Amino acid sequence: MTHTLKPLQAVIFDWAGTLVDFGSLAPTQIFVEAFGSFGISITLAQARGPMGLSKWQHIHTLLQDQGIRAQWQQRFGKEPDDADVDALYARFMPLQIAKVGDHSQPIDGAAATLAWLRERGLKVGSCSGYPRQVLDVLLPLAAANGIAPDHVVAGDELEAGGRPGPYMALANMLALRISDVASCIKVDDTVPGIEEGRNAGMWNVGVTLSGNEVGCTVVELAQLADGERGALKRQAAARLRAAGAHYVIDSVATLPQVVEQIAARLAAGERPPAV
């Protein structure tokens, strides 16, 4: 019989950049296109900045950027307001729904990692900055490739709000009937997603090479010189650790070793340390 990892009870994952969509590409380009349709030019790097927030909040945050805000004022003769966020969000949504399927491929090792966790009696939760309409497209495509968590919380469906608050992580805990926040691990590739897990009192594992903080496709990453790839990885790790990550990994393919380490620390009486 496969050994258990008690007292560990659950692992809660982000989606894009963590379980699927290497490089977190699906949302990034759509933000550029949505702003462009209003005559506002933003870079991919700017679009990545607030990644992990709910998409409405992401757009709102982008509009606070000094350069983007100045473009809006020049084009429309006024400061952007919530109605403008609503308009951009309405433009963003159909574009995202149309494109998310193109980026639904699992990250290498993700399906095997989920199977490994379940073999050891752990529950698998998940949450996302994606709204429910986008997840409704993504989830069946991911499930067909072995990515099917026990519970999914969308970025727009909790009245309390999304990241960096703890609410989506805690909603998973309630739905999965987890008895202790310290028995949960949050795995995420974004700063707000790690802050979410920290604010929920969970163990946090940051993901570098497959995620938003590096932001490269598999091919782009392979084409980088070792030194450049290493620098990007170190920068991503530093940001995720500063946000509250207790461990940092390249991708979910290597998560099992970290899970075993956390389980041993829990069994020894440790709680997630403050970061």
Short mmCIF file of C-alpha atoms in Angstrom, two decimals:
data_model
loop_
_atom_site.label_atom_id
_atom_site.label_comp_id
_atom_site.label_asym_id
_atom_site.label_seq_id
_atom_site.Cartn_x
_atom_site.Cartn_y
_atom_site.Cartn_z
CA MET A 1 0.00 0.00 0.00
CA THR A 2 1.26 3.50 -0.83
CA HIS A 3 2.34 5.43 2.26
CA THR A 4 0.36 8.49 3.33
CA LEU A 5 1.68 11.97 4.05
CA LYS A 6 -0.30 12.69 7.21
CA PRO A 7 -0.89 15.17 8.76
CA LEU A 8 -0.82 16.89 5.35
CA GLN A 9 -4.33 16.95 3.85
CA ALA A 10 -4.48 18.99 0.63
CA VAL A 11 -2.60 20.83 -2.09
CA ILE A 12 -4.27 23.83 -3.73
CA PHE A 13 -3.04 24.85 -7.18
CA ASP A 14 -3.26 27.88 -9.40
CA TRP A 15 -4.08 27.18 -13.06
CA ALA A 16 -2.28 29.15 -15.82
CA GLY A 17 1.48 28.88 -15.43
CA THR A 18 1.15 26.27 -12.68
CA LEU A 19 -0.95 23.34 -13.97
CA VAL A 20 -1.52 24.37 -17.60
CA ASP A 21 -0.29 26.98 -20.10
CA PHE A 22 3.49 26.99 -19.69
CA GLY A 23 4.57 30.62 -19.41
CA SER A 24 1.04 31.82 -18.56
CA LEU A 25 0.51 33.05 -22.10
CA ALA A 26 -3.27 32.89 -22.52
CA PRO A 27 -4.19 35.91 -20.38
CA THR A 28 -1.17 38.08 -21.19
CA GLN A 29 -1.67 38.65 -24.89
CA ILE A 30 -5.41 39.17 -24.42
CA PHE A 31 -4.80 42.13 -22.10
CA VAL A 32 -2.61 43.69 -24.80
CA GLU A 33 -5.33 43.11 -27.42
CA ALA A 34 -8.15 44.42 -25.23
CA PHE A 35 -6.32 47.65 -24.40
CA GLY A 36 -5.22 47.97 -28.02
CA SER A 37 -8.84 47.89 -29.16
CA PHE A 38 -9.31 51.12 -27.16
CA GLY A 39 -6.23 52.67 -28.77
CA ILE A 40 -4.09 52.12 -25.68
CA SER A 41 -0.68 50.47 -26.11
CA ILE A 42 0.61 48.24 -23.33
CA THR A 43 3.56 45.87 -23.34
CA LEU A 44 3.52 42.18 -22.48
CA ALA A 45 5.64 42.98 -19.43
CA GLN A 46 3.06 45.54 -18.25
CA ALA A 47 0.26 43.03 -18.89
CA ARG A 48 2.06 40.46 -16.73
CA GLY A 49 2.57 42.81 -13.80
CA PRO A 50 -0.65 42.21 -11.84
CA MET A 51 -1.09 38.57 -12.93
CA GLY A 52 -2.82 36.43 -10.35
CA LEU A 53 -5.49 39.03 -9.52
CA SER A 54 -9.05 38.57 -10.73
CA LYS A 55 -9.26 39.85 -14.29
CA TRP A 56 -11.44 42.88 -13.45
CA GLN A 57 -8.99 43.86 -10.69
CA HIS A 58 -6.09 43.18 -13.05
CA ILE A 59 -7.48 45.70 -15.57
CA HIS A 60 -8.16 48.19 -12.79
CA THR A 61 -4.55 47.86 -11.59
CA LEU A 62 -3.17 48.34 -15.11
CA LEU A 63 -5.13 51.58 -15.41
CA GLN A 64 -3.31 52.89 -12.34
CA ASP A 65 0.02 52.57 -14.17
CA GLN A 66 1.28 56.10 -14.80
CA GLY A 67 2.05 55.57 -18.48
CA ILE A 68 -1.16 53.70 -19.27
CA ARG A 69 -3.20 56.24 -17.33
CA ALA A 70 -1.57 59.09 -19.25
CA GLN A 71 -2.46 57.43 -22.56
CA TRP A 72 -6.08 57.07 -21.42
CA GLN A 73 -6.27 60.73 -20.37
CA GLN A 74 -4.82 61.87 -23.69
CA ARG A 75 -7.15 59.70 -25.77
CA PHE A 76 -10.40 60.16 -23.83
CA GLY A 77 -9.84 63.48 -22.04
CA LYS A 78 -10.52 62.09 -18.58
CA GLU A 79 -9.21 59.88 -15.82
CA PRO A 80 -10.18 56.19 -16.24
CA ASP A 81 -12.91 55.08 -13.84
CA ASP A 82 -14.77 51.89 -12.93
CA ALA A 83 -17.05 52.23 -15.96
CA ASP A 84 -13.94 52.16 -18.15
CA VAL A 85 -12.72 49.04 -16.33
CA ASP A 86 -16.13 47.48 -17.04
CA ALA A 87 -15.83 48.37 -20.73
CA LEU A 88 -12.33 46.89 -21.00
CA TYR A 89 -13.45 43.79 -19.11
CA ALA A 90 -16.37 43.36 -21.51
CA ARG A 91 -13.92 43.53 -24.41
CA PHE A 92 -11.45 41.20 -22.67
CA MET A 93 -13.90 38.41 -21.82
CA PRO A 94 -14.91 37.14 -25.29
CA LEU A 95 -11.30 37.36 -26.45
CA GLN A 96 -10.15 35.31 -23.46
CA ILE A 97 -12.93 32.74 -23.83
CA ALA A 98 -12.00 32.30 -27.48
CA LYS A 99 -8.28 31.88 -26.78
CA VAL A 100 -8.04 29.96 -23.51
CA GLY A 101 -8.47 26.62 -25.25
CA ASP A 102 -5.35 27.29 -27.30
CA HIS A 103 -3.37 27.33 -24.05
CA SER A 104 -5.02 24.46 -22.17
CA GLN A 105 -2.14 21.98 -22.52
CA PRO A 106 -0.90 20.61 -19.19
CA ILE A 107 2.58 21.53 -18.05
CA ASP A 108 4.85 18.47 -18.29
CA GLY A 109 4.53 16.39 -15.15
CA ALA A 110 1.36 18.05 -13.87
CA ALA A 111 -0.95 15.08 -14.40
CA ALA A 112 1.59 12.70 -12.87
CA THR A 113 1.98 14.98 -9.84
CA LEU A 114 -1.79 15.11 -9.25
CA ALA A 115 -1.95 11.31 -9.50
CA TRP A 116 0.96 11.00 -7.04
CA LEU A 117 -0.81 13.25 -4.52
CA ARG A 118 -4.07 11.29 -4.76
CA GLU A 119 -2.27 7.97 -4.37
CA ARG A 120 -1.09 9.30 -1.02
CA GLY A 121 -4.54 10.32 0.15
CA LEU A 122 -4.24 14.06 -0.44
CA LYS A 123 -7.08 16.18 -1.78
CA VAL A 124 -6.47 18.48 -4.73
CA GLY A 125 -7.97 21.97 -4.78
CA SER A 126 -7.49 24.84 -7.19
CA CYS A 127 -8.26 28.50 -7.77
CA SER A 128 -7.63 31.03 -10.49
CA GLY A 129 -7.76 34.66 -11.46
CA TYR A 130 -9.85 33.47 -14.41
CA PRO A 131 -13.58 34.21 -14.18
CA ARG A 132 -15.97 31.26 -14.19
CA GLN A 133 -16.93 31.73 -17.86
CA VAL A 134 -13.31 31.19 -18.87
CA LEU A 135 -12.84 28.22 -16.55
CA ASP A 136 -15.97 26.62 -17.99
CA VAL A 137 -14.10 26.42 -21.30
CA LEU A 138 -10.73 25.42 -19.81
CA LEU A 139 -11.79 22.75 -17.30
CA PRO A 140 -13.11 20.05 -19.66
CA LEU A 141 -10.12 20.48 -21.96
CA ALA A 142 -7.72 20.13 -19.04
CA ALA A 143 -9.66 17.18 -17.59
CA ALA A 144 -9.27 15.31 -20.88
CA ASN A 145 -5.51 15.56 -20.30
CA GLY A 146 -5.54 14.38 -16.70
CA ILE A 147 -5.86 17.74 -14.93
CA ALA A 148 -9.04 17.56 -12.84
CA PRO A 149 -8.81 18.94 -9.29
CA ASP A 150 -11.40 17.98 -6.70
CA HIS A 151 -12.54 21.59 -6.38
CA VAL A 152 -12.17 24.79 -8.44
CA VAL A 153 -12.79 28.39 -7.34
CA ALA A 154 -12.97 31.13 -9.98
CA GLY A 155 -11.68 34.66 -9.51
CA ASP A 156 -15.09 36.30 -9.84
CA GLU A 157 -17.35 34.12 -7.72
CA LEU A 158 -16.58 35.01 -4.09
CA GLU A 159 -18.28 38.03 -2.58
CA ALA A 160 -15.28 38.53 -0.30
CA GLY A 161 -13.03 39.04 -3.33
CA GLY A 162 -9.93 37.39 -4.74
CA ARG A 163 -6.18 37.60 -4.36
CA PRO A 164 -4.12 38.65 -2.51
CA GLY A 165 -6.82 37.97 0.08
CA PRO A 166 -7.04 34.39 1.43
CA TYR A 167 -10.62 33.78 0.35
CA MET A 168 -10.26 31.44 -2.64
CA ALA A 169 -7.74 29.26 -0.81
CA LEU A 170 -10.00 29.13 2.25
CA ALA A 171 -13.05 28.35 0.06
CA ASN A 172 -11.15 25.30 -1.18
CA MET A 173 -10.41 24.31 2.39
CA LEU A 174 -14.09 24.50 3.32
CA ALA A 175 -15.26 22.62 0.23
CA LEU A 176 -12.68 19.86 0.72
CA ARG A 177 -13.39 19.67 4.48
CA ILE A 178 -9.81 20.33 5.53
CA SER A 179 -9.47 20.68 9.29
CA ASP A 180 -6.34 22.85 9.54
CA VAL A 181 -4.88 25.54 7.27
CA ALA A 182 -1.38 24.35 8.18
CA SER A 183 -2.16 20.99 6.58
CA CYS A 184 -2.57 22.69 3.18
CA ILE A 185 0.01 23.64 0.57
CA LYS A 186 -0.68 26.48 -1.91
CA VAL A 187 1.21 26.20 -5.23
CA ASP A 188 1.29 29.27 -7.47
CA ASP A 189 3.43 31.08 -10.05
CA THR A 190 2.32 34.65 -9.24
CA VAL A 191 3.06 37.08 -6.42
CA PRO A 192 -0.64 37.67 -5.55
CA GLY A 193 -1.20 33.90 -5.56
CA ILE A 194 1.62 33.31 -3.09
CA GLU A 195 0.34 36.19 -0.95
CA GLU A 196 -3.07 34.48 -0.99
CA GLY A 197 -1.61 31.31 0.50
CA ARG A 198 0.45 33.26 3.03
CA ASN A 199 -2.61 35.22 4.14
CA ALA A 200 -4.52 31.94 4.50
CA GLY A 201 -1.82 30.54 6.82
CA MET A 202 -0.77 27.74 4.44
CA TRP A 203 2.56 26.41 3.24
CA ASN A 204 3.50 28.12 -0.03
CA VAL A 205 5.40 26.76 -3.00
CA GLY A 206 6.34 29.19 -5.79
CA VAL A 207 6.79 28.06 -9.39
CA THR A 208 9.44 29.79 -11.52
CA LEU A 209 10.31 28.48 -14.99
CA SER A 210 6.79 27.42 -16.07
CA GLY A 211 5.11 30.52 -14.71
CA ASN A 212 4.27 34.16 -15.17
CA GLU A 213 7.32 35.52 -13.36
CA VAL A 214 9.60 34.13 -16.09
CA GLY A 215 6.96 34.29 -18.82
CA CYS A 216 8.66 32.24 -21.54
CA THR A 217 7.34 29.44 -23.71
CA VAL A 218 9.09 26.06 -23.56
CA VAL A 219 10.83 26.87 -26.86
CA GLU A 220 11.88 30.37 -25.78
CA LEU A 221 13.29 29.01 -22.54
CA ALA A 222 15.28 26.34 -24.35
CA GLN A 223 16.79 28.96 -26.66
CA LEU A 224 18.15 31.08 -23.82
CA ALA A 225 21.77 30.83 -22.76
CA ASP A 226 22.23 29.05 -19.43
CA GLY A 227 23.27 32.28 -17.73
CA GLU A 228 20.24 34.19 -18.95
CA ARG A 229 17.84 31.39 -18.01
CA GLY A 230 19.47 31.16 -14.59
CA ALA A 231 19.13 34.90 -14.04
CA LEU A 232 15.42 34.85 -14.92
CA LYS A 233 14.90 31.91 -12.57
CA ARG A 234 16.71 33.66 -9.69
CA GLN A 235 14.74 36.88 -10.20
CA ALA A 236 11.44 34.98 -10.22
CA ALA A 237 12.43 33.01 -7.13
CA ALA A 238 13.36 36.20 -5.26
CA ARG A 239 9.98 37.79 -6.02
CA LEU A 240 8.07 34.68 -4.99
CA ARG A 241 10.07 34.26 -1.78
CA ALA A 242 9.53 37.92 -0.92
CA ALA A 243 5.78 37.33 -1.34
CA GLY A 244 5.86 34.44 1.13
CA ALA A 245 6.99 31.26 -0.67
CA HIS A 246 8.56 28.73 1.69
CA TYR A 247 9.86 26.68 -1.23
CA VAL A 248 10.50 27.48 -4.90
CA ILE A 249 10.52 24.93 -7.73
CA ASP A 250 10.96 25.06 -11.51
CA SER A 251 7.58 23.43 -12.22
CA VAL A 252 5.00 21.13 -10.64
CA ALA A 253 6.92 18.16 -12.04
CA THR A 254 9.27 18.39 -9.05
CA LEU A 255 6.60 19.17 -6.44
CA PRO A 256 6.49 15.66 -4.84
CA GLN A 257 9.92 16.06 -3.19
CA VAL A 258 8.81 19.33 -1.60
CA VAL A 259 5.50 17.82 -0.46
CA GLU A 260 7.41 15.07 1.34
CA GLN A 261 9.61 17.66 3.05
CA ILE A 262 6.61 19.68 4.21
CA ALA A 263 4.85 16.55 5.45
CA ALA A 264 7.92 15.65 7.52
CA ARG A 265 8.05 19.14 9.02
CA LEU A 266 4.36 18.97 9.89
CA ALA A 267 4.78 15.55 11.45
CA ALA A 268 7.57 17.03 13.58
CA GLY A 269 5.17 19.67 14.88
CA GLU A 270 6.15 22.62 12.68
CA ARG A 271 3.65 25.17 11.37
CA PRO A 272 4.14 27.28 8.21
CA PRO A 273 6.74 29.87 9.26
CA ALA A 274 6.00 33.57 8.79
CA VAL A 275 7.90 34.98 5.83
#
